[in-house]
Short mmCIF file of C-alpha atoms in Angstrom, two decimals:
data_model
loop_
_atom_site.label_atom_id
_atom_site.label_comp_id
_atom_site.label_asym_id
_atom_site.label_seq_id
_atom_site.Cartn_x
_atom_site.Cartn_y
_atom_site.Cartn_z
CA MET A 30 17.44 -7.97 -37.19
CA LYS A 31 21.11 -9.14 -37.58
CA PHE A 32 23.41 -9.68 -40.47
CA LYS A 33 26.33 -11.85 -40.73
CA PHE A 34 28.13 -12.61 -44.17
CA ILE A 35 29.85 -15.69 -44.46
CA VAL A 36 32.49 -16.04 -47.13
CA SER A 37 33.52 -20.42 -47.41
CA LYS A 38 35.04 -21.56 -49.91
CA TRP A 39 33.53 -25.04 -48.96
CA ALA A 40 30.17 -23.27 -49.60
CA ASN A 41 31.43 -22.05 -53.06
CA PHE A 42 33.03 -25.15 -53.97
CA TYR A 43 29.58 -27.13 -53.43
CA PHE A 44 27.29 -24.62 -54.98
CA PHE A 45 30.16 -25.04 -58.06
CA VAL A 46 29.77 -28.88 -58.19
CA SER A 47 26.04 -29.16 -57.94
CA ASN A 48 25.59 -26.35 -60.12
CA LEU A 49 27.36 -28.02 -62.37
CA SER A 50 25.57 -31.40 -62.17
CA GLU A 51 22.10 -29.57 -62.94
CA TRP A 52 20.03 -31.02 -60.94
CA HIS A 53 17.83 -28.98 -59.76
CA PHE A 54 15.39 -26.55 -61.80
CA SER A 55 17.23 -23.33 -60.10
CA CYS A 56 20.75 -24.49 -60.96
CA ARG A 57 22.32 -21.24 -62.88
CA LYS A 58 23.00 -22.36 -66.53
CA ASP A 59 24.64 -19.25 -67.34
CA TYR A 60 27.27 -19.85 -64.18
CA ASN A 61 28.00 -22.99 -66.15
CA LEU A 62 28.52 -21.35 -69.26
CA MET A 63 31.04 -18.87 -68.04
CA TRP A 64 32.90 -21.50 -65.91
CA LEU A 65 33.62 -23.80 -69.01
CA LYS A 66 34.35 -20.70 -71.06
CA GLU A 67 37.38 -20.23 -68.32
CA THR A 68 38.22 -23.93 -67.68
CA GLY A 69 37.15 -25.89 -71.13
CA PRO A 70 34.68 -28.46 -71.77
CA LEU A 71 33.90 -31.16 -69.26
CA THR A 72 35.81 -34.31 -69.58
CA GLU A 73 33.88 -37.63 -69.96
CA LYS A 74 35.17 -38.81 -66.48
CA GLU A 75 33.79 -35.43 -64.94
CA LEU A 76 30.48 -35.66 -66.92
CA ILE A 77 29.89 -39.02 -65.64
CA SER A 78 30.87 -38.38 -61.81
CA LEU A 79 28.85 -35.10 -62.19
CA ASN A 80 25.60 -37.86 -63.39
CA GLU A 81 26.09 -39.77 -60.25
CA LEU A 82 25.95 -36.80 -58.09
CA LYS A 83 22.89 -35.61 -59.63
CA LYS A 84 21.09 -38.84 -58.50
CA ILE A 85 22.09 -38.41 -55.03
CA LEU A 86 21.30 -34.57 -55.06
CA LEU A 87 18.03 -35.46 -56.47
CA LYS A 88 17.38 -38.12 -53.86
CA TYR A 89 18.59 -35.82 -51.13
CA GLY A 90 17.85 -32.69 -51.88
CA PHE A 91 19.12 -29.44 -49.74
CA VAL A 92 19.72 -31.52 -47.73
CA LEU A 93 23.03 -31.93 -48.16
CA ALA A 94 23.51 -28.22 -48.96
CA LYS A 95 22.88 -27.02 -45.83
CA ILE A 96 26.05 -29.78 -44.66
CA PHE A 97 28.53 -28.00 -46.99
CA TYR A 98 27.02 -24.26 -46.14
CA ILE A 99 27.49 -24.14 -42.55
CA TYR A 100 30.19 -26.43 -41.39
CA ASN A 101 33.89 -26.70 -41.76
CA GLU A 102 35.67 -28.67 -43.76
CA LYS A 103 36.59 -31.54 -41.08
CA GLU A 104 32.69 -31.33 -39.62
CA ILE A 105 31.64 -31.55 -43.19
CA TRP A 106 32.73 -35.24 -44.10
CA GLN A 107 32.01 -36.35 -40.57
CA LYS A 108 28.38 -35.40 -41.04
CA LEU A 109 28.06 -36.08 -44.66
CA LYS A 110 29.16 -39.79 -43.72
CA LYS A 111 26.25 -39.78 -41.21
CA ASN A 112 23.67 -38.74 -43.45
CA VAL A 113 24.51 -40.80 -46.88
CA LYS A 114 25.12 -44.59 -47.40
CA LYS A 115 28.66 -45.26 -47.66
CA SER A 116 28.81 -45.70 -51.38
CA GLU A 117 27.27 -42.25 -51.96
CA PHE A 118 29.57 -40.55 -49.61
CA GLU A 119 32.57 -42.25 -51.87
CA LYS A 120 30.82 -40.79 -54.77
CA ILE A 121 30.18 -37.63 -53.82
CA LYS A 122 33.89 -36.99 -52.44
CA LEU A 123 35.02 -38.52 -55.96
CA ALA A 124 33.22 -35.82 -57.55
CA PHE A 125 34.78 -32.79 -55.30
CA LYS A 126 38.11 -34.54 -56.04
CA ILE A 127 37.99 -34.52 -59.84
CA LEU A 128 36.45 -31.61 -59.90
CA GLU A 129 39.29 -29.77 -57.57
CA ILE A 130 41.68 -28.34 -59.70
CA ARG A 131 39.41 -26.73 -62.12
CA PHE A 132 37.19 -25.08 -58.98
CA GLU A 133 40.30 -23.96 -57.41
CA SER A 134 41.75 -22.38 -60.96
CA ILE A 135 38.09 -20.42 -60.62
CA TRP A 136 38.23 -19.85 -56.63
CA LYS A 137 41.97 -18.14 -57.01
CA LYS A 138 40.36 -14.94 -58.40
CA SER A 139 36.65 -15.00 -57.31
CA GLY A 140 37.42 -15.87 -53.80
CA LYS A 141 39.28 -12.31 -53.42
CA GLN A 142 36.53 -10.70 -55.63
CA LEU A 143 33.90 -11.96 -53.29
CA ASN A 144 35.05 -10.50 -50.44
CA LYS A 145 35.17 -6.80 -52.14
CA ARG A 146 31.08 -7.83 -53.03
CA VAL A 147 30.39 -8.44 -49.77
CA LYS A 148 31.74 -5.06 -48.31
CA LEU A 149 29.26 -3.54 -50.36
CA PHE A 150 26.53 -5.25 -48.76
CA LYS A 151 27.27 -4.43 -45.59
CA LEU A 152 27.63 -0.86 -45.95
CA LEU A 153 24.21 -0.82 -47.42
CA LEU A 154 22.79 -2.50 -44.47
CA ASN A 155 23.87 0.79 -42.31
CA LYS A 156 21.50 3.08 -44.50
CA THR A 157 18.28 4.44 -42.90
CA GLU A 158 16.11 3.95 -45.99
CA TYR A 159 17.38 -0.10 -45.81
CA GLN A 160 16.56 -0.92 -42.40
CA ASP A 161 13.47 1.41 -43.27
CA LEU A 162 12.88 -1.06 -46.02
CA LEU A 163 13.48 -4.44 -43.28
CA ASN A 164 11.41 -2.82 -40.58
CA ASN A 165 8.48 -2.79 -42.64
CA LEU A 166 9.11 -6.19 -43.69
CA TYR A 167 9.18 -7.16 -40.38
CA LEU A 168 5.73 -5.39 -39.51
CA PHE A 169 4.06 -6.88 -42.59
CA PHE A 170 4.60 -10.47 -41.24
CA ASN A 171 4.74 -10.11 -37.46
CA ASN A 172 3.65 -6.53 -36.51
CA LYS A 173 6.96 -6.18 -34.98
CA LYS A 174 10.62 -5.91 -35.36
CA LEU A 175 12.16 -9.05 -35.08
CA ASN A 176 16.03 -9.70 -33.37
CA ASP A 177 17.28 -12.47 -34.91
CA LYS A 178 20.24 -13.08 -36.73
CA ILE A 179 20.52 -14.00 -40.28
CA ASN A 180 23.92 -15.65 -41.42
CA ILE A 181 24.23 -14.70 -45.55
CA ILE A 182 26.34 -17.35 -47.36
CA THR A 183 27.96 -15.67 -49.99
CA ILE A 184 28.56 -17.13 -53.61
CA ALA A 185 30.36 -15.85 -56.15
CA SER A 186 28.66 -15.58 -58.85
CA PRO A 187 30.59 -15.37 -62.42
CA LEU A 188 28.29 -12.86 -64.16
CA SER A 189 28.95 -9.12 -64.67
CA GLY A 190 27.49 -5.87 -66.78
CA GLU A 191 24.45 -4.40 -67.03
CA ALA A 192 20.97 -5.83 -65.71
CA ILE A 193 23.42 -8.48 -63.68
CA THR A 194 22.06 -8.40 -60.37
CA ALA A 195 22.34 -10.90 -57.42
CA ALA A 196 20.44 -14.41 -56.86
CA GLY A 197 19.43 -16.13 -53.69
CA GLY A 198 17.72 -18.71 -51.79
CA ALA A 199 15.99 -19.87 -48.50
CA ASN A 200 16.53 -23.35 -48.67
CA ILE A 201 18.52 -24.31 -45.73
CA ASP A 202 16.76 -23.41 -42.33
CA ASP A 203 15.03 -20.51 -40.97
CA LYS A 204 18.65 -19.01 -40.00
CA HIS A 205 20.58 -19.17 -43.32
CA ILE A 206 19.88 -17.98 -46.65
CA THR A 207 22.17 -17.62 -49.50
CA LEU A 208 23.43 -15.02 -51.81
CA GLU A 209 24.93 -15.26 -55.52
CA ILE A 210 27.15 -11.58 -55.72
CA PRO A 211 27.93 -10.64 -59.26
CA ASP A 212 30.18 -8.25 -60.17
CA LEU A 213 27.95 -4.90 -59.01
CA LYS A 214 28.57 -1.15 -59.40
CA ILE A 215 28.30 1.18 -56.20
CA ASN A 216 25.11 3.34 -56.50
CA SER A 217 23.65 1.53 -59.44
CA TRP A 218 19.94 -0.11 -59.61
CA GLU A 219 21.61 -3.74 -60.10
CA LEU A 220 23.18 -2.95 -56.37
CA GLU A 221 19.66 -1.87 -54.62
CA TYR A 222 17.73 -4.73 -57.02
CA SER A 223 20.13 -7.22 -55.13
CA PHE A 224 19.56 -5.96 -51.81
CA GLY A 225 15.85 -6.58 -52.52
CA ILE A 226 16.96 -10.34 -53.50
CA ILE A 227 18.11 -10.27 -49.20
CA ALA A 228 14.84 -9.32 -48.72
CA HIS A 229 12.83 -11.46 -50.47
CA GLU A 230 14.65 -14.30 -49.00
CA ILE A 231 14.13 -12.96 -45.42
CA ALA A 232 10.90 -12.48 -46.12
CA HIS A 233 10.73 -16.14 -47.19
CA ILE A 234 12.17 -17.20 -43.95
CA LEU A 235 9.00 -14.63 -42.06
CA PHE A 236 6.99 -16.65 -43.61
CA LYS A 237 7.80 -20.02 -42.20
CA LYS A 238 8.48 -18.93 -39.14
CA LEU A 239 4.63 -17.52 -38.65
CA ASN A 240 3.05 -20.44 -40.00
CA ASP A 241 1.46 -18.50 -42.70
CA ILE A 242 1.70 -21.58 -45.19
CA LYS A 243 -0.65 -23.26 -43.30
CA ILE A 244 -3.30 -20.41 -43.84
CA ILE A 245 -2.71 -20.44 -47.51
CA ASN A 246 -3.32 -23.86 -47.59
CA LYS A 247 -6.23 -23.64 -45.42
CA VAL A 248 -7.94 -20.70 -47.57
CA ILE A 249 -7.04 -22.84 -51.18
CA SER A 250 -8.95 -25.81 -49.47
CA GLU A 251 -11.99 -23.26 -47.98
CA LEU A 252 -12.08 -22.08 -51.92
CA LYS A 253 -11.88 -25.47 -53.44
CA ALA A 254 -9.02 -24.61 -55.32
CA PRO A 255 -6.58 -27.56 -56.86
CA LYS A 256 -2.96 -27.86 -55.27
CA LYS A 257 -1.31 -27.57 -58.32
CA MET A 258 -0.83 -24.82 -60.99
CA PRO A 259 -1.35 -25.85 -64.85
CA LYS A 260 0.82 -27.88 -66.35
CA ASN A 261 1.67 -25.24 -69.18
CA LEU A 262 4.10 -23.19 -66.46
CA ILE A 263 7.33 -23.48 -65.91
CA PRO A 264 8.86 -24.35 -63.11
CA LYS A 265 5.90 -26.54 -62.12
CA GLN A 266 4.70 -25.23 -59.18
CA SER A 267 2.20 -26.11 -56.28
CA THR A 268 -0.76 -23.41 -56.06
CA MET A 269 0.87 -22.62 -52.18
CA GLU A 270 4.46 -22.35 -53.72
CA PHE A 271 2.84 -19.95 -56.37
CA MET A 272 0.97 -17.91 -54.09
CA ILE A 273 4.00 -17.25 -51.54
CA GLU A 274 6.19 -16.31 -54.20
CA LEU A 275 3.82 -13.88 -55.92
CA ILE A 276 3.34 -12.15 -52.24
CA ILE A 277 6.66 -11.97 -51.34
CA GLU A 278 7.50 -10.60 -54.91
CA SER A 279 4.75 -7.94 -54.58
CA LEU A 280 6.84 -7.12 -51.75
CA VAL A 281 10.45 -7.16 -53.07
CA PRO A 282 12.08 -6.63 -55.20
CA LEU A 283 9.61 -6.36 -57.46
CA GLY A 284 6.91 -4.91 -55.20
CA TYR A 285 5.97 -1.91 -53.50
CA LEU A 286 8.82 -1.18 -50.50
CA SER A 287 11.05 -1.56 -53.55
CA LYS A 288 9.43 1.17 -54.91
CA LYS A 289 9.05 3.26 -51.40
CA TYR A 290 12.75 2.53 -50.87
CA PHE A 291 15.08 2.49 -53.40
CA LYS A 292 16.64 5.74 -55.58
CA LYS A 293 17.91 3.75 -58.15
CA PHE A 294 15.56 0.64 -58.80
CA ASP A 295 11.88 1.74 -59.65
CA PRO A 296 9.94 -1.28 -60.31
CA ILE A 297 7.50 0.72 -61.80
CA LYS A 298 9.86 2.17 -64.63
CA ILE A 299 11.81 -0.83 -65.05
CA SER A 300 9.41 -4.04 -64.40
CA PHE A 301 6.51 -2.61 -65.13
CA SER A 302 7.03 0.22 -67.78
CA LYS A 303 4.44 0.39 -71.08
CA SER A 304 6.89 -1.92 -73.37
CA ASN A 305 7.57 -4.80 -70.83
CA LEU A 306 3.27 -4.41 -69.83
CA LYS A 307 2.92 -5.01 -73.27
CA VAL A 308 4.86 -7.91 -73.18
CA LEU A 309 3.77 -9.23 -70.00
CA ALA A 310 -0.29 -8.94 -71.27
CA GLU A 311 0.93 -10.75 -74.38
CA ASN A 312 2.31 -13.27 -72.30
CA PHE A 313 -0.73 -14.09 -70.18
CA LEU A 314 -2.99 -13.97 -73.38
CA ASN A 315 -0.78 -16.77 -74.70
CA TYR A 316 -0.68 -18.95 -71.60
CA LYS A 317 -5.03 -18.43 -71.77
CA GLN A 318 -4.34 -20.02 -75.29
CA ASN A 319 -2.75 -22.88 -73.42
CA LYS A 320 0.80 -21.94 -75.36
CA LEU A 321 4.06 -22.16 -73.35
CA SER A 322 4.42 -20.02 -70.48
CA SER A 323 6.75 -18.82 -67.49
CA THR A 324 5.83 -18.75 -63.96
CA HIS A 325 8.03 -15.69 -63.66
CA ARG A 326 6.07 -13.74 -66.02
CA LEU A 327 3.09 -14.56 -64.80
CA ARG A 328 3.57 -13.48 -61.37
CA LYS A 329 4.57 -10.48 -62.86
CA PHE A 330 1.35 -9.66 -64.54
CA LEU A 331 -0.31 -10.34 -61.30
CA ILE A 332 1.87 -8.12 -59.12
CA TRP A 333 1.48 -5.05 -61.05
CA GLN A 334 -1.97 -5.46 -60.56
CA LEU A 335 -2.03 -6.19 -56.90
CA TYR A 336 -0.28 -2.55 -56.26
CA PRO A 337 -3.29 -1.20 -54.60
CA LEU A 338 -3.93 -4.31 -52.14
CA ILE A 339 -0.48 -4.40 -50.84
CA ILE A 340 -0.02 -0.47 -50.75
CA TYR A 341 -3.44 -0.15 -48.66
CA GLN A 342 -1.92 -3.17 -46.36
CA ILE A 343 1.97 -1.77 -46.14
CA GLU A 344 0.62 2.05 -45.27
CA SER A 345 -2.39 0.89 -43.22
CA LYS A 346 0.38 -0.86 -40.84
CA LYS A 347 -2.00 -4.13 -41.34
CA ASN A 348 0.55 -7.29 -40.91
CA LEU A 349 0.11 -10.11 -43.40
CA ASP A 350 -3.62 -12.09 -42.14
CA LYS A 351 -5.88 -14.97 -43.55
CA ASP A 352 -8.01 -12.03 -45.28
CA PHE A 353 -5.23 -10.66 -47.11
CA ILE A 354 -4.32 -14.11 -48.31
CA LYS A 355 -7.98 -14.76 -49.25
CA LYS A 356 -8.32 -11.19 -51.22
CA THR A 357 -4.76 -12.42 -52.99
CA ILE A 358 -6.31 -16.11 -53.90
CA CYS A 359 -9.66 -14.49 -55.10
CA PHE A 360 -7.94 -11.90 -57.53
CA VAL A 361 -5.67 -14.55 -58.94
CA LEU A 362 -8.69 -16.93 -59.57
CA ASN A 363 -10.99 -14.16 -60.59
CA THR A 364 -8.23 -13.02 -63.39
CA ILE A 365 -8.06 -16.02 -65.13
CA LYS A 366 -11.60 -17.77 -64.98
CA ASN A 367 -12.34 -16.51 -68.57
CA LYS A 368 -9.68 -19.39 -69.22
CA GLY A 369 -12.32 -21.43 -67.70
CA SER A 370 -10.14 -22.64 -64.92
CA LEU A 371 -6.35 -21.67 -63.16
CA PHE A 372 -5.61 -25.00 -62.22
CA ILE A 373 -4.94 -28.43 -63.51
#
């Protein structure tokens, strides 16, 4: 698989503006706090404009992100005009105009930093262990190495410090992923984990390409399991979404492929240490008592117990199939059946 890292000012400008609008649960509130700490609180004019933008983004979802992420400035506005109403187009342009000075003050420094951060990941991709990790990923999803090209749209994260890692997304199409890169040290576990984020997002693309989503939905239907996860999980997810994320996280960055190939980041020691396992178990018990829980921690609790299954699948060089999916879903159902039902 070939990779192309893209450093785009307009992609970062869109991310900045859309993230400030907080239109989606995945928006990074910690980024907003850092940006506003640097540039000052939002004005009333900015708040009004961001609220209008939020309404538009809720309507169109990630469709607009794709326009800003993969096209140049001239093409962006031309394509945007064709995809939204005239009044919406004007509100989007206004939001960018109002927030331009604030973004420029941040980009002046972060744009230079982003180019340096991208070089780190280019070096990682040339290392044998990282190539082997990706080869195992391809094998798991298709039983052969894929020769596609993945475009990595890079976003400058304002975060830095210990235990700060990259974040990502695969919401655009089957050729692009986004990677939010903070200040990372060479030869750190945070850098390795961040590479695991790239692999994780690639896995989402491979999952979609192989139509395994259809298999998951078929198994859920055969097991007569409702389609939604419990209301006390945040964010609310469908059973299908939860299972996809669980399977992929069982590979990277919290799963067996990270354990097998990373030298600095060991998910067993860091994510599943004795103290963390206690927290995860307590979280699960709280969930069973209908107390507020989190999807992420519940998945961690399940990933730990799925390790034997995923190790067997990888080391036996077996690809993802209906049997593996069914075993995983049945395991989740059986794990929580004492509650009465996992589902709504």
